[in-house]
Coordinates of C-alpha atoms and ligand atoms in Angstrom, one line a residue:
M1 CA 56.0 119.5 65.3
S2 CA 56.0 116.0 63.7
L3 CA 58.0 114.4 61.1
V4 CA 56.8 111.4 59.2
I5 CA 59.5 109.5 56.9
V6 CA 58.6 106.9 54.1
G7 CA 61.6 105.2 52.6
S8 CA 63.3 101.9 52.2
V9 CA 64.3 99.6 55.0
A10 CA 66.9 97.4 53.6
F11 CA 69.6 94.8 53.6
D12 CA 72.6 96.4 51.8
S13 CA 75.7 94.4 50.3
I14 CA 78.5 97.0 50.1
E15 CA 82.0 96.9 48.6
T16 CA 84.5 99.7 49.1
P17 CA 88.3 99.7 48.7
W18 CA 88.3 99.3 52.4
G19 CA 86.2 96.2 52.8
R20 CA 82.9 94.6 52.0
R21 CA 79.8 93.7 54.0
D22 CA 77.1 91.5 53.1
R23 CA 73.4 92.2 53.9
I24 CA 74.0 94.7 56.7
V25 CA 70.9 96.9 57.5
G26 CA 70.5 99.9 55.5
G27 CA 67.9 101.8 53.4
S28 CA 66.9 105.3 52.9
G29 CA 64.3 105.4 55.6
T30 CA 66.7 103.7 58.1
Y31 CA 69.4 106.3 57.6
C32 CA 67.1 109.2 57.5
S33 CA 65.0 108.4 60.6
L34 CA 68.2 107.6 62.6
A35 CA 69.9 110.9 61.6
A36 CA 66.7 112.8 62.3
S37 CA 66.4 111.2 65.7
F38 CA 69.2 113.3 67.0
F39 CA 66.7 116.3 66.7
T40 CA 63.2 115.0 67.0
R41 CA 61.1 111.8 67.3
P42 CA 60.5 110.8 63.7
K43 CA 57.8 108.4 62.6
I44 CA 58.6 105.7 59.8
V45 CA 56.6 104.1 57.1
A46 CA 58.2 101.1 55.3
V47 CA 57.9 97.3 55.1
V48 CA 60.4 94.7 55.8
G49 CA 60.3 90.8 55.5
E50 CA 60.4 88.1 58.2
D51 CA 64.1 87.9 57.7
F52 CA 64.6 91.4 59.1
P53 CA 66.4 91.3 62.4
P54 CA 64.2 92.4 65.3
E55 CA 67.2 93.9 67.0
M56 CA 67.2 96.5 64.4
I57 CA 63.8 97.5 65.1
A58 CA 64.5 97.6 68.8
F59 CA 67.5 100.0 67.8
L60 CA 65.1 102.3 66.0
Q61 CA 62.8 102.2 69.0
S62 CA 65.6 103.0 71.4
R63 CA 66.4 106.1 69.4
Q64 CA 62.8 107.3 69.7
V65 CA 61.8 106.4 66.2
D66 CA 58.0 105.6 65.9
T67 CA 57.9 102.1 64.1
R68 CA 54.1 101.7 64.2
G69 CA 54.3 102.4 60.5
L70 CA 56.9 99.7 59.8
E71 CA 55.2 96.6 58.6
V72 CA 56.8 93.1 59.1
R73 CA 55.5 90.9 56.2
P74 CA 55.2 87.2 57.2
G75 CA 57.2 85.1 54.9
G76 CA 58.3 88.1 53.0
K77 CA 61.9 89.0 52.1
T78 CA 63.5 92.4 52.8
F79 CA 64.4 94.7 50.1
H80 CA 68.2 94.2 49.0
W81 CA 70.5 96.6 47.4
A82 CA 74.1 95.8 46.5
G83 CA 76.5 98.6 45.6
R84 CA 80.3 99.1 44.8
Y85 CA 82.4 102.3 45.6
D86 CA 85.7 103.3 43.9
Y87 CA 88.4 105.2 45.7
D88 CA 86.5 108.3 44.7
P89 CA 83.5 108.0 47.2
N90 CA 81.3 110.1 44.9
V91 CA 81.5 107.1 42.2
R92 CA 79.0 104.4 43.0
Q93 CA 77.9 101.5 40.9
T94 CA 74.5 99.9 41.8
I95 CA 75.1 95.9 41.4
K96 CA 71.7 94.7 42.5
T97 CA 68.3 96.1 43.3
E98 CA 65.7 93.5 44.6
L99 CA 62.5 95.2 45.7
N100 CA 61.2 91.9 47.4
V101 CA 58.5 93.1 49.8
F102 CA 58.3 96.5 48.4
Q103 CA 57.1 95.2 45.0
D104 CA 53.6 94.9 46.2
F105 CA 53.6 97.2 49.3
R106 CA 50.4 99.2 49.6
P107 CA 51.2 101.4 52.5
K108 CA 48.4 102.5 55.0
I109 CA 49.7 105.0 57.6
P110 CA 48.6 104.9 61.1
A111 CA 45.8 107.6 61.7
D112 CA 47.9 110.0 63.7
Y113 CA 50.6 110.0 61.2
R114 CA 48.2 111.9 58.9
S115 CA 48.7 115.1 60.6
A116 CA 52.3 115.3 60.1
D117 CA 53.9 118.7 59.8
I118 CA 56.8 117.6 57.7
L119 CA 56.4 114.7 55.3
F120 CA 59.6 113.2 53.8
L121 CA 59.3 111.0 50.8
A122 CA 62.7 109.3 51.0
N123 CA 64.1 107.4 48.2
I124 CA 61.5 104.7 47.1
D125 CA 59.3 103.9 44.3
P126 CA 57.6 107.3 43.2
D127 CA 54.1 105.3 43.1
L128 CA 54.6 104.6 46.8
Q129 CA 55.6 108.2 47.6
E130 CA 52.4 109.3 45.7
M131 CA 50.2 106.9 47.8
I132 CA 51.6 108.3 51.1
L133 CA 51.0 111.9 49.9
E134 CA 47.4 111.1 49.2
Q135 CA 46.9 109.8 52.8
V136 CA 48.2 113.1 54.7
N137 CA 46.3 116.0 55.5
K138 CA 48.3 119.1 54.2
P139 CA 51.7 119.0 55.7
R140 CA 53.4 122.4 56.3
L141 CA 56.2 121.0 54.3
V142 CA 56.7 118.0 51.9
A143 CA 60.1 116.9 50.8
M144 CA 61.4 114.1 48.4
D145 CA 64.5 112.3 47.4
T146 CA 65.2 109.8 44.8
I147 CA 68.0 107.6 43.1
N148 CA 68.9 106.9 39.5
Y149 CA 67.1 103.6 39.5
W150 CA 63.7 105.5 39.7
I151 CA 64.8 108.1 37.3
E152 CA 65.6 105.4 34.8
T153 CA 62.5 103.2 35.6
K154 CA 59.6 105.5 36.5
P155 CA 60.4 109.0 35.1
E156 CA 56.7 110.0 34.7
A157 CA 55.7 108.9 38.1
L158 CA 58.8 110.7 39.6
M159 CA 57.9 113.9 37.8
R160 CA 54.2 113.8 39.1
V161 CA 55.4 113.6 42.7
L162 CA 58.2 116.3 42.1
R163 CA 55.4 118.7 41.1
K164 CA 53.6 118.2 44.5
V165 CA 56.6 118.9 47.0
D166 CA 58.4 121.8 48.4
I167 CA 61.9 120.5 48.8
F168 CA 63.6 118.1 46.3
F169 CA 66.8 116.4 47.7
A170 CA 69.1 114.6 45.1
N171 CA 72.7 114.3 44.3
D172 CA 74.3 116.3 41.5
Q173 CA 74.4 113.4 39.1
E174 CA 70.7 112.5 39.6
I175 CA 69.7 116.2 39.0
K176 CA 71.5 116.3 35.8
M177 CA 70.1 113.0 34.6
L178 CA 66.7 114.0 35.4
T179 CA 66.7 117.4 33.7
R180 CA 69.1 116.3 30.9
D181 CA 71.3 119.3 31.5
V182 CA 75.2 118.9 32.2
N183 CA 75.2 122.3 34.3
L184 CA 74.1 121.8 37.8
I185 CA 72.8 125.3 38.4
R186 CA 70.8 125.3 35.2
A187 CA 69.6 121.8 36.0
G188 CA 68.5 123.0 39.5
K189 CA 66.6 125.9 38.1
K190 CA 64.8 123.5 35.8
I191 CA 63.7 121.5 38.8
L192 CA 62.4 124.7 40.6
E193 CA 60.2 125.5 37.3
A194 CA 58.7 122.0 38.0
G195 CA 57.3 123.0 41.4
P196 CA 59.7 122.6 44.4
S197 CA 60.6 125.9 46.0
L198 CA 64.1 124.6 47.0
V199 CA 66.4 122.0 45.6
V200 CA 69.1 120.6 47.9
M201 CA 71.8 119.4 45.6
K202 CA 74.0 117.0 47.3
K203 CA 77.7 116.8 46.1
G204 CA 79.1 114.0 48.1
E205 CA 82.4 114.8 49.6
H206 CA 82.2 118.4 48.2
G207 CA 79.1 119.2 50.3
A208 CA 75.9 120.5 49.0
L209 CA 74.1 123.7 47.4
V210 CA 70.6 124.6 48.4
L211 CA 69.0 126.5 45.6
G212 CA 65.7 128.5 45.8
R213 CA 64.2 131.2 43.4
D214 CA 66.1 134.0 45.1
F215 CA 68.3 131.9 47.3
L216 CA 71.5 130.2 47.2
F217 CA 73.5 128.6 49.9
G218 CA 76.5 126.6 49.9
V219 CA 77.6 124.0 52.6
L220 CA 80.9 122.1 52.8
A221 CA 81.3 118.5 53.7
N222 CA 83.5 118.0 56.8
P223 CA 87.0 117.1 55.4
C224 CA 87.4 113.6 56.1
E225 CA 90.6 111.4 55.4
D226 CA 88.9 107.9 55.8
V227 CA 85.5 107.7 54.2
V228 CA 84.8 104.0 55.3
D229 CA 81.2 103.7 53.7
P230 CA 79.5 106.4 51.8
T231 CA 76.2 104.7 51.8
G232 CA 73.4 106.6 53.3
A233 CA 75.3 110.0 53.4
G234 CA 72.5 111.6 51.3
D235 CA 69.6 110.1 53.4
S236 CA 71.3 111.1 56.6
F237 CA 72.0 114.6 55.4
A238 CA 68.1 114.8 54.6
G239 CA 67.3 113.3 58.1
G240 CA 69.5 115.8 59.9
F241 CA 68.2 118.7 57.7
L242 CA 64.4 117.9 58.3
G243 CA 64.9 116.6 61.8
Y244 CA 66.4 120.1 62.7
L245 CA 63.4 121.9 60.9
D246 CA 61.0 119.9 62.8
R247 CA 62.7 120.8 66.2
C248 CA 62.8 124.3 65.5
G249 CA 59.4 124.6 64.0
G250 CA 60.0 127.2 61.3
F251 CA 61.3 127.3 57.7
S252 CA 62.9 130.9 57.6
Q253 CA 66.1 131.2 55.3
R254 CA 68.1 131.4 58.5
Q255 CA 66.7 128.0 59.7
I256 CA 67.1 126.4 56.1
R257 CA 70.9 127.4 56.3
K258 CA 71.3 125.9 59.7
A259 CA 69.3 122.8 58.7
A260 CA 71.7 122.2 55.8
V261 CA 74.7 122.6 58.0
Y262 CA 73.3 120.0 60.5
G263 CA 72.6 117.7 57.5
S264 CA 76.3 117.8 56.5
V265 CA 77.3 117.4 60.0
I266 CA 75.2 114.3 60.5
A267 CA 76.2 113.0 57.1
S268 CA 79.9 113.4 57.9
F269 CA 79.6 110.9 60.9
V270 CA 77.7 108.1 59.2
I271 CA 80.4 107.6 56.5
E272 CA 82.9 106.8 59.2
D273 CA 81.8 103.2 59.6
F274 CA 79.8 100.6 57.6
G275 CA 76.1 100.9 57.5
V276 CA 74.4 102.6 60.3
D277 CA 77.0 101.6 62.9
R278 CA 78.3 105.0 63.6
F279 CA 74.7 106.0 64.8
R280 CA 75.1 103.6 67.7
S281 CA 77.9 105.5 69.5
L282 CA 77.1 109.0 68.1
T283 CA 76.1 111.7 70.7
R284 CA 74.4 115.0 70.6
R285 CA 77.8 116.2 72.1
D286 CA 79.8 115.0 69.2
I287 CA 77.3 116.7 66.9
A288 CA 77.8 120.0 68.7
G289 CA 81.6 119.5 68.6
R290 CA 81.6 119.0 64.9
L291 CA 79.2 122.0 64.3
R292 CA 81.8 124.2 66.1
R293 CA 84.6 122.8 63.8
F294 CA 82.4 123.6 60.7
K295 CA 81.9 127.1 61.9
K296 CA 85.6 127.6 62.1
L297 CA 86.2 126.2 58.7
V298 CA 83.9 128.7 56.9
S299 CA 84.6 131.8 59.1
F300 CA 86.8 134.4 57.5
Ligands
LIG1 P1 72.3 107.2 49.8 O1 73.8 106.5 49.9 O2 72.0 108.2 50.8 O3 72.0 107.6 48.5 O4 71.3 106.0 49.8 C1 71.7 104.7 50.1 C2 70.5 103.7 50.5 O5 69.5 103.7 49.5 C3 70.9 102.3 50.7 O6 70.9 101.9 52.0 C4 69.9 101.4 49.8 O7 69.3 100.4 50.7 C5 68.8 102.4 49.6 N1 68.4 102.3 48.0 C6 69.2 101.9 46.9 N2 68.4 101.7 45.8 C7 67.2 101.9 46.2 C8 65.9 102.0 45.5 N3 65.9 101.9 44.1 N4 64.8 102.4 46.2 C9 64.9 102.6 47.5 N5 66.0 102.6 48.3 C10 67.2 102.3 47.6

């Protein structure tokens, strides 16, 4: 199978109680494709400026990420996001969102990306998500993610895309905000009424709930004492989830449950270091080891 991911490739400036980093590489597309690369060979669609480090593109390629859909805009400036976390890693404040090269990005995806089996519209401008959706030939599965910035600035465009996808990934706050419902289960059901057949409700350090019309599955987050940087946990969850589905080639309930566990396992690694650094040393063996720990944690 094949997995195409469109998302942001960014510079992030991050402040946590454990330290700060200025303009390190992040972005929904970056986290997601690196996470998926432990299961499959994802193809990325995004744009960066001339200021983006070639070393990072080489790193993506070394992880077998297909970067032919990653445009480097001469003279352009890379998307920049700045955020701050509290001692509670689930509480995040966005300080700055500078769209830069994403402002006038008109993606044109390489011809062989059009036959993707799985398309992931990671967190990015919903108008861009729609443009990509129009360029692919009937993927077997389409998933999307978003962030409060787009819920606030482009709710109509977001709802248009939402109606056309099979899986909606978002964190609990975003789902409540989008549906204007304070109860997460009721809010999730409202999303299902809008179109998707599954809603993956990420709850940060409390794990995630996968909700379908006659399906509910809960997965824990790995108990972790030192969350160094929560950025990208949600994107990595989605990358692990969809990367696993792409590798196993089916979407049965059992495969969906396992995908959610892999998503949680991958997300549990990325938060152990700033930015994407943890992906540099992570191995498939580490993933298998933590999966075994997860099994023990929930068996009774
Ligand atoms: P997550 O922590 O998984 O929710 O995602 C964090 C990533 O989302 C960061 O690396 C940011 O660069 C990226 N991001 C933040 N705001 C936006 C936005 N408005 N559009 C696209 N990507 C964003």
